[in-house]
Amino acid sequence: MDREKIQIFITTAGSALASVRTSLLIAAQSGDGSDLTIPRRNLAQLRSEAFAANLNEVAARCSECIAALDVLTAAAENSPKDVYAALDLVARIDAAIWETPSPADDFPADVSGFVDASFDEFMPQTNRQTQTGRAEEEFEIDDETLDIFRSEADDLLANIANGIAVLSNAPADQNALWDIRRSAHTFKGSAGIVGLRDASAVAHRMEDLLDKIVKLGRPAEPRVIEFLTRSATRLNDVVSAKNIDDDTHELDGLYADVMMRLSRPAAAGGETAHKGGHTPKTAAPPPVGKAVSTITPVVRVSLDRLDELIAASRDLVISHSLLAETLAPTATKNISLLLDAQRDLTVEIQAKLLQIRMVKFGTLETRLSRAVRVTCVDENKKAVVEIENGEVEIDTQAIDTLIEPLLHLLKNAVVHGVEAPDVRRLIGKPEHGRIRIRLEADSDTLILSVTDDGAGVSRAKLKEKALAGGIITARAAAEMVDSDALQLIFERGLTTAGKIDMNAGRGVGMGIVKESVESRGGSVLVSSEPQKGAAFTIVLPLKKADAGAAGACVLIIDDSASIRHQTKKIVEAEGCRVITADNGAAAIGLLRSGACRPDLILSDVEMPQIDGWQLLKYVKTDRKFARIPVIMVTSLDAPKHRQRALELGAADLLLKPLNKEKFAKVRLNCRLL
């Protein structure tokens, strides 16, 4: 009997039996045994693991209990006596585990602790639900959340497949190991949130296996590649909603075999020897296909195609401006009216196209709240999520960028921040922790903060863990100020968790947050106050929807058609894109419509309707546009005019006419690409 397999089995058996007991006790009270799918699945999983560990007696008792559950499910109504008979069979499984012989003298086969643990969830003071069954039953997963999960899972599975392909050719590649582990870690959490606990468990095992390989410094031998490949295939089948053959026993056995091999000393040449003296070839990992949605179909438009439409509509605006300038000397009243109508329609089209990319941040509330509730069930804690500024609309790519780090921050707040309910009562806090998410956004920057009212981040504990892990030296720890100590929370491999489970303990999650945000040019700030909580703030620069066209966008405003035309030629010759307006009122209309999002404004001063001073004041007092540099280009050369321009927020005041040399200076001063 293999020690490693028994260890693996005992670590998972307690929670499975607790789930079965909970469901049966509820059935005994209600008389309804129709919804015993989850406990039956847990027993089937337990039976497979028992077979893998050669615990045939335990497996046989599981089969008896599964048969009893099938009888209860088929019956129209069940008496408490029938249900208690099934509970007796669960007790027989406990007894079979208790009688498991010890494989070696040094193996502490203390299964009595496991039996006690399997009943812990019924202690009155905990008032907790089971991790594997009740949490999944508690939520109805809406179509939107499933659709988001499938989209996210496609990318994660593609990363896993690429990493496996690299490992197949370079078994010791640490970057590939890290990429697979990171993607499996994220998949595990996301699958758990939408209720796919079996898929989450598969990803969890992938992560555990890779953790052990990294810890041992071993290469990924062929059996490891095989397990990763088959696990990835299983996950892909779940995402694609395919019918899955019941090969759980075979996959469990492969996992146990691989873990057993890793527990042995490495064979010569860095790989574990196989029977027959040769190493079997491992097939290349299958390509991970796109998920096939089984829900009500939705229309998906590639952002590239949408941006092409936006660019085309922007070009239409420019074309309209050129046409208006060309016809201006000879235009009749009717032509002017038609041009104005065409301009308004073009601006409206572009504004509508830009709005298609925008999503209200509050639409994520259901998914974020579910993530917190599931983690609370797992951790036996209570917390609520509050979203501020949920009406703020941000670009869909920004949502995609934020969702992964945001989920990690929420899980971190529950696991490491919010205290247990009894502790919170003792120190005078409400039982439910409060996690607040706040979003602020303008045209250039997005600021997202996640704040909790928990215990805060212990700087001393971070330094202690970093010192023990060799991340910092004793001298560095002694000299480290509090702000630097807080940054240790983002170090790979550093965790303050007291246990390793599906929610914490590997030092991966916070590192993912930092890497994900910084890879997009952003930054993460952290602050904390003991017993009052912690705050994480993500600052992310926003990519403009039209940023992919020939260079920076410049808005030229002048009531003289000839000056607009000449200035436009100079600016375009420098590789910039140009939008024009004939007065301040027209320019404000373009800005407010969203059709014009310039990187620089060149404006005349003396214009009809709204002059340059009024325009400058409007731009610099509007939060959405205040960061756009404005250059006043005018024939007014008195010192008082320059002073007024600077007081109102202009970047500079230049005398007409604008030439190539003056614009080159503007580009340099405004850092215009």
XYZ file of C-alpha atoms in Angstrom:
673
model
C 0.000 0.000 0.000
C 1.501 3.332 -1.083
C 2.032 5.994 1.530
C 1.733 8.898 -0.884
C -1.613 7.734 -2.247
C -3.062 7.287 1.235
C -1.912 10.766 2.237
C -3.583 12.243 -0.840
C -6.746 10.290 -0.136
C -7.068 11.241 3.552
C -6.586 14.962 2.869
C -9.675 15.033 0.627
C -11.961 12.463 2.291
C -13.044 14.539 5.297
C -14.757 17.369 3.420
C -16.388 14.938 0.985
C -18.056 12.932 3.761
C -19.071 16.144 5.543
C -20.855 17.245 2.369
C -22.711 13.931 2.158
C -23.790 14.122 5.803
C -25.054 17.686 5.431
C -27.181 16.831 2.409
C -28.605 13.731 4.062
C -29.502 15.575 7.266
C -31.364 18.177 5.204
C -33.138 15.371 3.332
C -34.106 13.747 6.653
C -35.827 16.976 7.727
C -37.606 17.685 4.436
C -38.291 14.130 3.251
C -37.095 15.205 -0.200
C -34.212 13.180 -1.592
C -34.490 14.411 -5.149
C -31.466 16.700 -4.984
C -28.619 14.456 -3.934
C -26.560 14.923 -7.090
C -23.652 16.686 -5.408
C -23.182 14.239 -2.489
C -23.403 11.353 -4.972
C -20.717 12.980 -7.104
C -18.542 13.519 -4.028
C -18.905 9.852 -3.103
C -18.023 8.791 -6.652
C -14.918 10.972 -6.485
C -14.039 9.476 -3.102
C -14.501 5.970 -4.478
C -12.157 6.708 -7.374
C -9.523 8.040 -5.008
C -9.921 4.999 -2.784
C -9.285 2.721 -5.780
C -6.221 4.799 -6.673
C -4.895 4.331 -3.143
C -5.686 0.562 -3.227
C -8.227 1.023 -0.431
C -10.689 -1.502 -1.862
C -12.751 -1.861 1.317
C -13.342 1.895 1.455
C -14.269 1.894 -2.236
C -16.790 -0.922 -1.661
C -18.443 0.987 1.198
C -18.675 4.069 -1.062
C -20.445 1.954 -3.695
C -23.002 0.800 -1.106
C -23.686 4.397 -0.090
C -24.004 5.535 -3.716
C -26.608 2.821 -4.313
C -28.532 3.997 -1.237
C -28.508 7.588 -2.526
C -29.850 6.387 -5.867
C -32.774 4.737 -4.068
C -33.515 7.930 -2.103
C -33.390 10.015 -5.286
C -35.803 7.712 -7.121
C -38.374 7.658 -4.300
C -41.254 10.148 -4.346
C -40.915 10.682 -0.605
C -38.446 9.417 1.970
C -38.933 8.668 5.641
C -36.267 9.798 8.138
C -35.559 6.104 8.749
C -34.505 5.615 5.108
C -32.206 8.609 5.248
C -30.649 7.547 8.539
C -29.899 4.172 6.979
C -27.857 5.996 4.362
C -26.120 7.942 7.141
C -25.188 4.616 8.718
C -23.484 3.685 5.449
C -21.479 6.916 5.623
C -20.402 5.849 9.105
C -19.249 2.508 7.621
C -17.032 4.455 5.219
C -15.551 6.236 8.239
C -14.963 2.874 9.909
C -13.272 1.460 6.810
C -10.902 4.425 6.739
C -10.270 4.005 10.473
C -9.237 0.401 9.892
C -6.763 1.345 7.152
C -3.431 -0.290 8.075
C -0.378 1.945 8.385
C 1.993 1.496 5.420
C 5.093 2.231 7.487
C 6.118 2.845 11.078
C 7.010 6.457 10.342
C 3.651 7.216 8.731
C 1.278 8.690 11.321
C -1.991 7.064 10.237
C -4.050 9.267 12.541
C -7.329 8.880 10.755
C -9.196 9.590 13.987
C -8.417 13.256 13.465
C -9.846 12.984 9.985
C -13.072 11.441 11.307
C -13.446 14.279 13.807
C -12.781 16.807 11.052
C -15.490 15.303 8.862
C -18.013 16.124 11.625
C -16.627 19.586 12.429
C -18.938 21.297 10.018
C -21.952 20.383 12.168
C -20.649 22.137 15.304
C -23.270 24.769 16.275
C -20.796 27.589 16.800
C -19.373 27.447 13.278
C -22.697 27.656 11.451
C -20.869 27.022 8.195
C -21.914 25.350 4.972
C -19.947 22.620 3.309
C -17.281 23.695 0.903
C -17.937 21.265 -1.906
C -21.696 20.940 -1.911
C -23.704 23.745 -0.377
C -21.638 26.615 -1.771
C -22.277 25.326 -5.246
C -25.994 24.873 -4.636
C -26.371 28.341 -3.136
C -25.898 30.316 -6.349
C -27.750 30.451 -9.622
C -25.146 31.080 -12.280
C -26.522 33.571 -14.808
C -25.809 33.326 -18.521
C -23.731 36.500 -18.537
C -21.361 35.165 -15.899
C -20.967 31.839 -17.685
C -20.278 33.630 -20.933
C -17.610 35.766 -19.277
C -16.084 32.665 -17.687
C -15.892 30.811 -20.990
C -14.234 33.760 -22.682
C -11.678 34.042 -19.877
C -11.151 30.275 -19.777
C -10.331 30.157 -23.491
C -7.341 32.419 -22.947
C -6.190 30.536 -19.850
C -6.404 27.169 -21.610
C -4.497 28.547 -24.581
C -1.742 29.682 -22.190
C -1.683 26.247 -20.568
C -1.471 24.503 -23.952
C 1.392 26.755 -25.041
C 3.235 26.117 -21.781
C 2.826 22.354 -22.138
C 4.159 22.529 -25.681
C 7.256 24.329 -24.403
C 7.743 21.810 -21.579
C 7.492 18.920 -24.044
C 10.634 20.210 -25.752
C 12.337 21.771 -22.719
C 11.238 19.919 -19.539
C 13.282 22.180 -17.245
C 11.925 25.497 -18.589
C 10.975 27.427 -15.441
C 9.100 30.144 -17.315
C 6.812 27.563 -18.891
C 6.205 25.949 -15.499
C 5.320 29.334 -14.028
C 2.986 30.220 -16.915
C 1.066 26.947 -16.588
C 0.866 27.240 -12.812
C -0.348 30.812 -12.991
C -3.042 30.014 -15.565
C -4.159 26.928 -13.612
C -4.341 29.038 -10.454
C -6.601 31.595 -12.147
C -8.742 28.913 -13.835
C -9.208 27.201 -10.479
C -10.632 30.325 -8.874
C -12.816 31.300 -11.829
C -14.260 27.793 -12.200
C -15.046 27.693 -8.497
C -16.897 31.002 -8.713
C -19.265 29.746 -11.419
C -19.862 26.477 -9.594
C -17.652 24.151 -11.686
C -16.084 22.533 -8.633
C -14.850 19.424 -10.427
C -13.009 21.514 -13.015
C -11.685 23.699 -10.214
C -10.365 20.586 -8.460
C -8.575 19.427 -11.633
C -6.882 22.825 -11.979
C -6.033 22.680 -8.275
C -4.197 19.388 -8.771
C -2.286 20.811 -11.719
C -1.188 23.668 -9.495
C -0.212 21.329 -6.640
C 1.845 19.181 -8.988
C 3.688 22.148 -10.462
C 4.332 23.518 -6.982
C 6.033 20.274 -6.054
C 8.109 20.195 -9.249
C 9.306 23.759 -8.630
C 10.060 23.003 -4.985
C 12.107 19.938 -5.895
C 13.826 21.655 -8.808
C 12.946 18.722 -11.055
C 12.249 18.760 -14.797
C 8.808 17.843 -16.121
C 9.190 14.166 -16.994
C 6.933 12.526 -19.617
C 4.347 11.340 -17.076
C 4.024 14.908 -15.797
C 3.475 16.156 -19.353
C 0.889 13.426 -19.843
C -1.006 14.409 -16.697
C -0.942 18.111 -17.582
C -2.082 17.399 -21.137
C -4.975 15.186 -20.094
C -6.002 17.606 -17.358
C -5.998 20.480 -19.854
C -8.135 18.379 -22.198
C -10.590 17.713 -19.370
C -10.814 21.433 -18.587
C -11.317 22.258 -22.251
C -14.140 19.701 -22.460
C -15.839 21.336 -19.473
C -15.556 24.806 -20.994
C -16.784 23.542 -24.370
C -19.758 21.827 -22.696
C -18.836 18.475 -24.220
C -20.023 15.141 -22.874
C -17.226 13.911 -20.645
C -16.452 10.241 -20.376
C -16.108 9.078 -16.803
C -12.328 8.656 -16.788
C -11.964 10.273 -13.367
C -10.462 7.095 -11.911
C -7.796 6.969 -14.615
C -6.865 10.654 -14.221
C -6.766 10.295 -10.433
C -4.521 7.288 -10.759
C -2.183 9.180 -13.082
C -1.988 12.050 -10.598
C -1.199 9.723 -7.711
C 1.440 7.941 -9.811
C 3.139 11.203 -10.773
C 3.163 12.451 -7.183
C 4.601 9.111 -6.079
C 7.392 9.341 -8.658
C 8.244 12.840 -7.516
C 8.588 11.580 -3.952
C 11.426 9.300 -5.069
C 15.004 10.468 -5.655
C 15.547 11.638 -9.228
C 17.037 9.015 -11.531
C 20.245 9.600 -13.470
C 19.775 12.070 -16.286
C 17.156 14.033 -14.374
C 14.134 11.800 -15.114
C 12.422 9.068 -13.172
C 13.191 5.653 -14.587
C 10.344 3.708 -16.165
C 9.764 0.003 -16.272
C 11.537 -1.679 -19.127
C 14.443 0.773 -18.968
C 13.067 3.222 -21.490
C 11.146 6.459 -21.384
C 7.834 6.446 -23.220
C 7.182 9.177 -25.712
C 4.623 11.770 -24.805
C 2.211 12.979 -27.399
C 2.184 16.679 -28.124
C -0.601 18.465 -26.272
C -3.765 18.827 -28.305
C -4.722 22.302 -29.430
C -7.162 23.994 -27.144
C -10.158 25.071 -29.188
C -12.609 27.848 -28.619
C -15.464 27.179 -26.241
C -18.845 26.379 -27.775
C -21.523 28.348 -25.994
C -24.652 26.431 -25.030
C -26.528 29.488 -23.836
C -28.613 31.988 -25.765
C -26.318 33.228 -28.538
C -24.972 36.762 -28.434
C -23.400 38.808 -31.193
C -19.665 39.228 -30.676
C -17.722 41.785 -32.633
C -13.944 41.790 -32.765
C -12.541 44.952 -31.220
C -10.240 45.253 -34.216
C -13.247 45.381 -36.528
C -15.020 47.838 -34.263
C -11.935 50.053 -34.211
C -11.830 49.927 -38.003
C -15.395 51.266 -38.049
C -14.451 53.982 -35.550
C -11.457 54.941 -37.678
C -13.656 55.046 -40.778
C -16.175 57.297 -39.035
C -13.349 59.554 -37.870
C -12.093 59.806 -41.438
C -15.629 60.741 -42.444
C -15.496 63.624 -39.960
C -12.209 64.787 -41.464
C -13.575 64.410 -44.986
C -16.577 66.504 -44.027
C -14.311 69.255 -42.675
C -12.305 69.315 -45.911
C -15.476 69.423 -47.989
C -16.847 72.268 -45.904
C -13.613 74.231 -46.290
C -13.580 73.676 -50.052
C -17.164 74.792 -50.519
C -17.041 77.616 -47.978
C -16.300 80.471 -50.467
C -19.193 79.515 -52.779
C -21.611 77.744 -50.446
C -25.259 78.758 -50.565
C -27.526 78.698 -47.553
C -29.037 75.349 -48.575
C -25.608 73.770 -49.040
C -24.531 75.052 -45.623
C -27.610 73.530 -44.020
C -26.953 70.184 -45.711
C -23.328 70.234 -44.601
C -24.340 70.998 -41.023
C -26.848 68.133 -41.045
C -24.267 65.765 -42.500
C -21.718 66.833 -39.884
C -24.168 66.245 -37.033
C -25.069 62.809 -38.384
C -21.420 61.841 -38.801
C -20.576 62.958 -35.277
C -23.524 60.987 -33.893
C -22.454 57.820 -35.738
C -18.941 58.016 -34.327
C -20.227 58.696 -30.818
C -22.507 55.632 -31.015
C -19.641 53.465 -32.227
C -17.463 54.586 -29.340
C -20.274 53.810 -26.893
C -20.409 50.206 -28.113
C -16.996 49.675 -26.537
C -18.136 51.057 -23.207
C -19.426 48.919 -20.319
C -20.848 50.042 -16.987
C -18.545 48.928 -14.202
C -21.564 47.982 -12.093
C -22.364 45.095 -14.450
C -19.589 43.172 -12.686
C -21.305 43.380 -9.293
C -22.954 39.947 -9.455
C -19.727 38.225 -10.415
C -17.639 40.070 -7.819
C -20.149 39.466 -5.030
C -20.287 35.784 -5.907
C -16.497 35.545 -5.736
C -16.529 36.986 -2.219
C -19.405 34.789 -1.050
C -17.818 31.587 -2.339
C -14.521 32.462 -0.666
C -16.352 33.310 2.565
C -17.978 29.864 2.550
C -14.593 28.218 2.048
C -12.984 30.314 4.801
C -15.944 30.275 7.242
C -16.140 34.075 7.178
C -18.746 36.719 6.399
C -18.301 39.716 4.129
C -20.249 41.962 1.783
C -19.141 43.882 -1.305
C -20.035 47.507 -1.963
C -19.393 49.082 -5.370
C -19.077 52.838 -5.658
C -19.479 54.644 -8.985
C -20.979 51.586 -10.628
C -22.504 53.818 -13.300
C -19.075 54.800 -14.619
C -18.575 53.449 -18.136
C -15.148 52.192 -19.158
C -13.771 50.550 -22.256
C -14.359 46.805 -22.531
C -10.615 46.180 -22.816
C -10.129 47.944 -19.493
C -12.717 45.593 -17.961
C -10.819 42.586 -19.330
C -7.588 43.994 -17.919
C -9.052 44.557 -14.467
C -11.122 41.446 -13.836
C -8.290 39.024 -13.052
C -6.388 41.258 -10.589
C -9.681 42.404 -9.078
C -10.792 38.846 -8.299
C -7.422 38.148 -6.674
C -7.699 41.305 -4.560
C -11.186 40.326 -3.374
C -10.086 36.819 -2.463
C -7.067 38.263 -0.666
C -9.324 40.608 1.316
C -11.407 37.683 2.577
C -8.562 35.256 3.268
C -6.000 37.647 4.780
C -8.000 40.723 5.750
C -11.476 40.045 7.115
C -11.422 38.341 10.515
C -13.588 35.371 11.536
C -17.065 36.374 12.832
C -16.308 35.457 16.459
C -13.100 37.503 16.377
C -14.910 40.500 14.890
C -17.563 40.321 17.616
C -14.874 40.160 20.275
C -13.170 43.336 19.048
C -16.408 45.221 18.481
C -16.750 44.916 14.714
C -19.850 43.734 12.812
C -19.781 40.028 11.936
C -19.820 40.855 8.231
C -16.656 42.388 6.908
C -17.009 45.242 4.437
C -15.113 45.263 1.154
C -15.492 48.467 -0.842
C -14.661 48.769 -4.540
C -14.380 52.266 -5.972
C -13.748 53.233 -9.587
C -12.757 56.594 -11.007
C -12.004 57.161 -14.682
C -11.352 59.959 -17.113
C -10.241 59.893 -20.720
C -6.654 59.010 -19.817
C -6.511 57.157 -16.495
C -8.487 54.624 -14.513
C -8.141 54.378 -10.723
C -9.561 51.311 -8.971
C -9.370 50.821 -5.214
C -10.267 47.780 -3.099
C -10.559 48.511 0.626
C -11.463 46.192 3.489
C -12.112 46.787 7.192
C -10.146 43.756 8.384
C -6.998 43.228 10.411
C -4.688 45.008 8.000
C -1.370 43.830 6.586
C 1.267 42.907 9.157
C 4.551 44.451 8.056
C 6.451 42.448 10.665
C 5.007 39.175 9.393
C 5.833 40.084 5.802
C 9.450 40.786 6.715
C 9.631 37.592 8.758
C 8.334 35.479 5.862
C 10.569 37.254 3.337
C 13.593 36.707 5.548
C 12.773 33.024 6.041
C 12.298 32.573 2.301
C 15.587 34.207 1.406
C 13.876 37.081 -0.372
C 15.609 39.714 1.780
C 18.618 39.720 4.084
C 18.546 40.325 7.826
C 20.203 43.710 7.322
C 17.650 44.711 4.679
C 14.820 43.660 7.003
C 16.197 45.764 9.834
C 16.606 48.849 7.636
C 13.329 48.460 5.738
C 10.740 51.202 6.210
C 7.036 50.400 6.441
C 6.203 51.420 2.882
C 8.875 49.106 1.478
C 7.795 46.285 3.785
C 4.264 46.474 2.387
C 5.635 45.984 -1.138
C 6.880 42.528 -0.077
C 3.299 41.308 -0.407
C 3.817 41.210 -4.193
C 6.926 38.998 -4.078
C 6.623 35.600 -5.741
C 6.509 32.722 -3.315
C 5.803 34.889 -0.260
C 2.587 34.242 1.644
C 1.397 34.889 5.176
C -1.276 32.180 4.981
C -1.094 29.493 7.620
C -2.258 26.770 5.232
C -2.125 25.867 1.571
C -5.525 25.407 -0.034
C -7.526 26.554 -3.041
C -7.670 30.147 -1.767
C -4.199 30.934 -0.457
C -0.810 29.697 0.628
C 1.317 29.706 -2.516
C 2.380 33.316 -2.813
C 1.008 33.459 -6.352
C -2.122 35.641 -6.261
C -0.698 39.056 -5.338
C 2.233 38.565 -7.687
C -0.281 37.992 -10.481
C -2.005 41.271 -9.614
C 1.216 43.273 -9.851
C 2.472 41.575 -13.009
C -0.883 41.872 -14.766
C -1.247 45.580 -14.039
C 2.371 46.530 -14.722
C 2.364 44.625 -18.017
C -0.223 47.170 -19.184
C 1.745 50.175 -18.002
C -0.085 50.559 -14.683
C 0.914 50.423 -11.037
C -0.416 49.003 -7.763
C -0.285 50.896 -4.459
C -0.941 49.393 -1.029
C -1.627 50.973 2.334
C -2.707 49.486 5.644
C -3.566 50.377 9.211
C -3.573 47.698 11.957
C -7.084 46.498 12.875
C -8.644 49.035 10.491
C -7.971 47.341 7.184
C -5.976 47.544 3.973
C -6.389 49.351 0.673
C -5.047 48.351 -2.743
C -5.172 50.929 -5.527
C -4.667 50.143 -9.208
C -3.712 53.054 -11.473
C -4.094 52.123 -15.133
C -3.505 54.320 -18.183
C -6.315 53.957 -20.681
C -5.635 53.208 -24.310
C -7.740 55.384 -26.558
C -10.061 53.539 -28.900
C -8.611 55.385 -31.894
C -4.985 55.195 -30.833
C -4.137 52.615 -33.454
C -4.372 55.067 -36.518
C -1.029 57.195 -38.284
C 0.040 59.171 -35.050
C -1.183 61.822 -32.370
C -4.503 63.556 -32.950
C -4.510 67.374 -33.096
C -7.628 69.541 -32.973
C -7.145 72.814 -34.902
C -9.621 75.623 -34.177
C -9.689 78.844 -36.231
C -12.426 80.837 -37.905
C -10.242 81.424 -40.963
C -10.532 78.598 -43.502
C -7.171 79.441 -45.080
C -5.363 79.449 -41.740
C -7.004 76.153 -40.779
C -5.902 74.655 -44.093
C -2.317 75.913 -43.800
C -1.996 74.802 -40.168
C -3.442 71.421 -41.056
C -0.786 70.892 -43.762
C 2.032 71.680 -41.306
C 0.669 69.353 -38.612
C -0.054 66.466 -41.000
C 3.439 66.789 -42.495
C 4.742 65.903 -39.024
C 2.783 62.614 -39.041
C -0.170 63.720 -36.918
C -3.866 63.287 -37.557
C -5.968 66.448 -37.723
C -9.546 67.409 -36.882
C -10.669 71.008 -37.470
C -13.370 73.310 -36.149
C -14.238 76.852 -37.215
C -14.988 78.228 -33.731
C -15.027 77.340 -30.043
C -18.666 76.218 -30.081
C -18.040 73.670 -32.833
C -14.920 72.430 -31.013
C -16.830 71.916 -27.761
C -19.498 70.020 -29.671
C -16.869 67.662 -31.070
C -15.316 67.122 -27.641
C -18.604 66.468 -25.874
C -19.828 64.050 -28.543
C -16.836 61.765 -28.092
C -16.071 61.943 -31.797
C -12.935 63.947 -31.054
C -10.399 62.802 -28.443
C -7.328 64.895 -29.283
C -3.847 64.697 -27.839
C -3.294 68.435 -28.487
C -5.455 71.490 -29.143
C -4.253 74.430 -31.263
C -6.743 77.290 -30.878
C -7.186 80.818 -32.170
C -8.362 83.444 -29.670
C -10.630 85.826 -31.561
C -13.514 83.734 -32.911
C -17.331 84.136 -33.161
C -19.847 82.464 -30.772
C -17.272 81.072 -28.314
C -13.806 82.577 -28.434
C -10.484 80.994 -27.524
C -10.482 82.223 -23.925
C -13.902 80.700 -23.257
C -12.860 77.467 -24.946
C -9.665 77.286 -22.886
C -11.590 77.844 -19.654
C -14.086 75.104 -20.586
C -11.387 72.543 -21.427
C -9.319 73.179 -18.304
C -12.276 73.012 -15.913
C -13.728 69.789 -17.339
C -12.235 66.701 -15.678
C -12.450 64.660 -18.904
C -10.394 67.121 -20.963
C -8.233 69.002 -18.458
C -5.097 66.980 -19.244
C -5.130 67.862 -22.942
C -2.435 70.498 -23.613
C -3.822 73.630 -25.262
C -1.671 76.008 -27.316
C -3.131 79.418 -28.121
C -2.119 80.506 -31.658
C -2.996 84.184 -32.106
C -1.948 87.558 -33.478
C -2.366 89.094 -29.999
C 1.174 89.647 -28.753
C 0.818 91.836 -25.638
C 2.297 90.448 -22.375
C -1.164 90.578 -20.790
C -2.455 88.082 -23.373
C 0.334 85.600 -22.603
C -0.281 86.048 -18.890
C -4.004 85.447 -19.301
C -3.383 82.316 -21.384
C -1.073 80.838 -18.766
C -3.435 81.733 -15.921
C -6.280 79.894 -17.665
C -4.109 76.796 -18.093
C -2.671 77.058 -21.603
C 0.584 75.215 -22.216
C 1.886 78.117 -24.351
C 0.907 81.092 -26.512
C 2.381 81.352 -30.042
C 2.182 84.174 -32.557
C 0.657 83.550 -35.974
C 1.469 82.119 -38.368
C 2.343 78.639 -37.129
C 5.315 77.165 -38.993
C 7.214 73.897 -38.974
C 9.801 75.087 -36.449
C 7.195 76.363 -33.988
C 5.193 73.134 -34.204
C 8.339 71.049 -33.675
C 8.892 72.995 -30.444
C 5.274 72.370 -29.443
C 5.665 68.637 -30.027
C 8.797 68.574 -27.886
C 7.320 70.571 -25.004
C 4.062 68.594 -25.007
C 5.838 65.246 -25.493
C 3.642 64.576 -28.479
C 4.531 61.370 -30.328
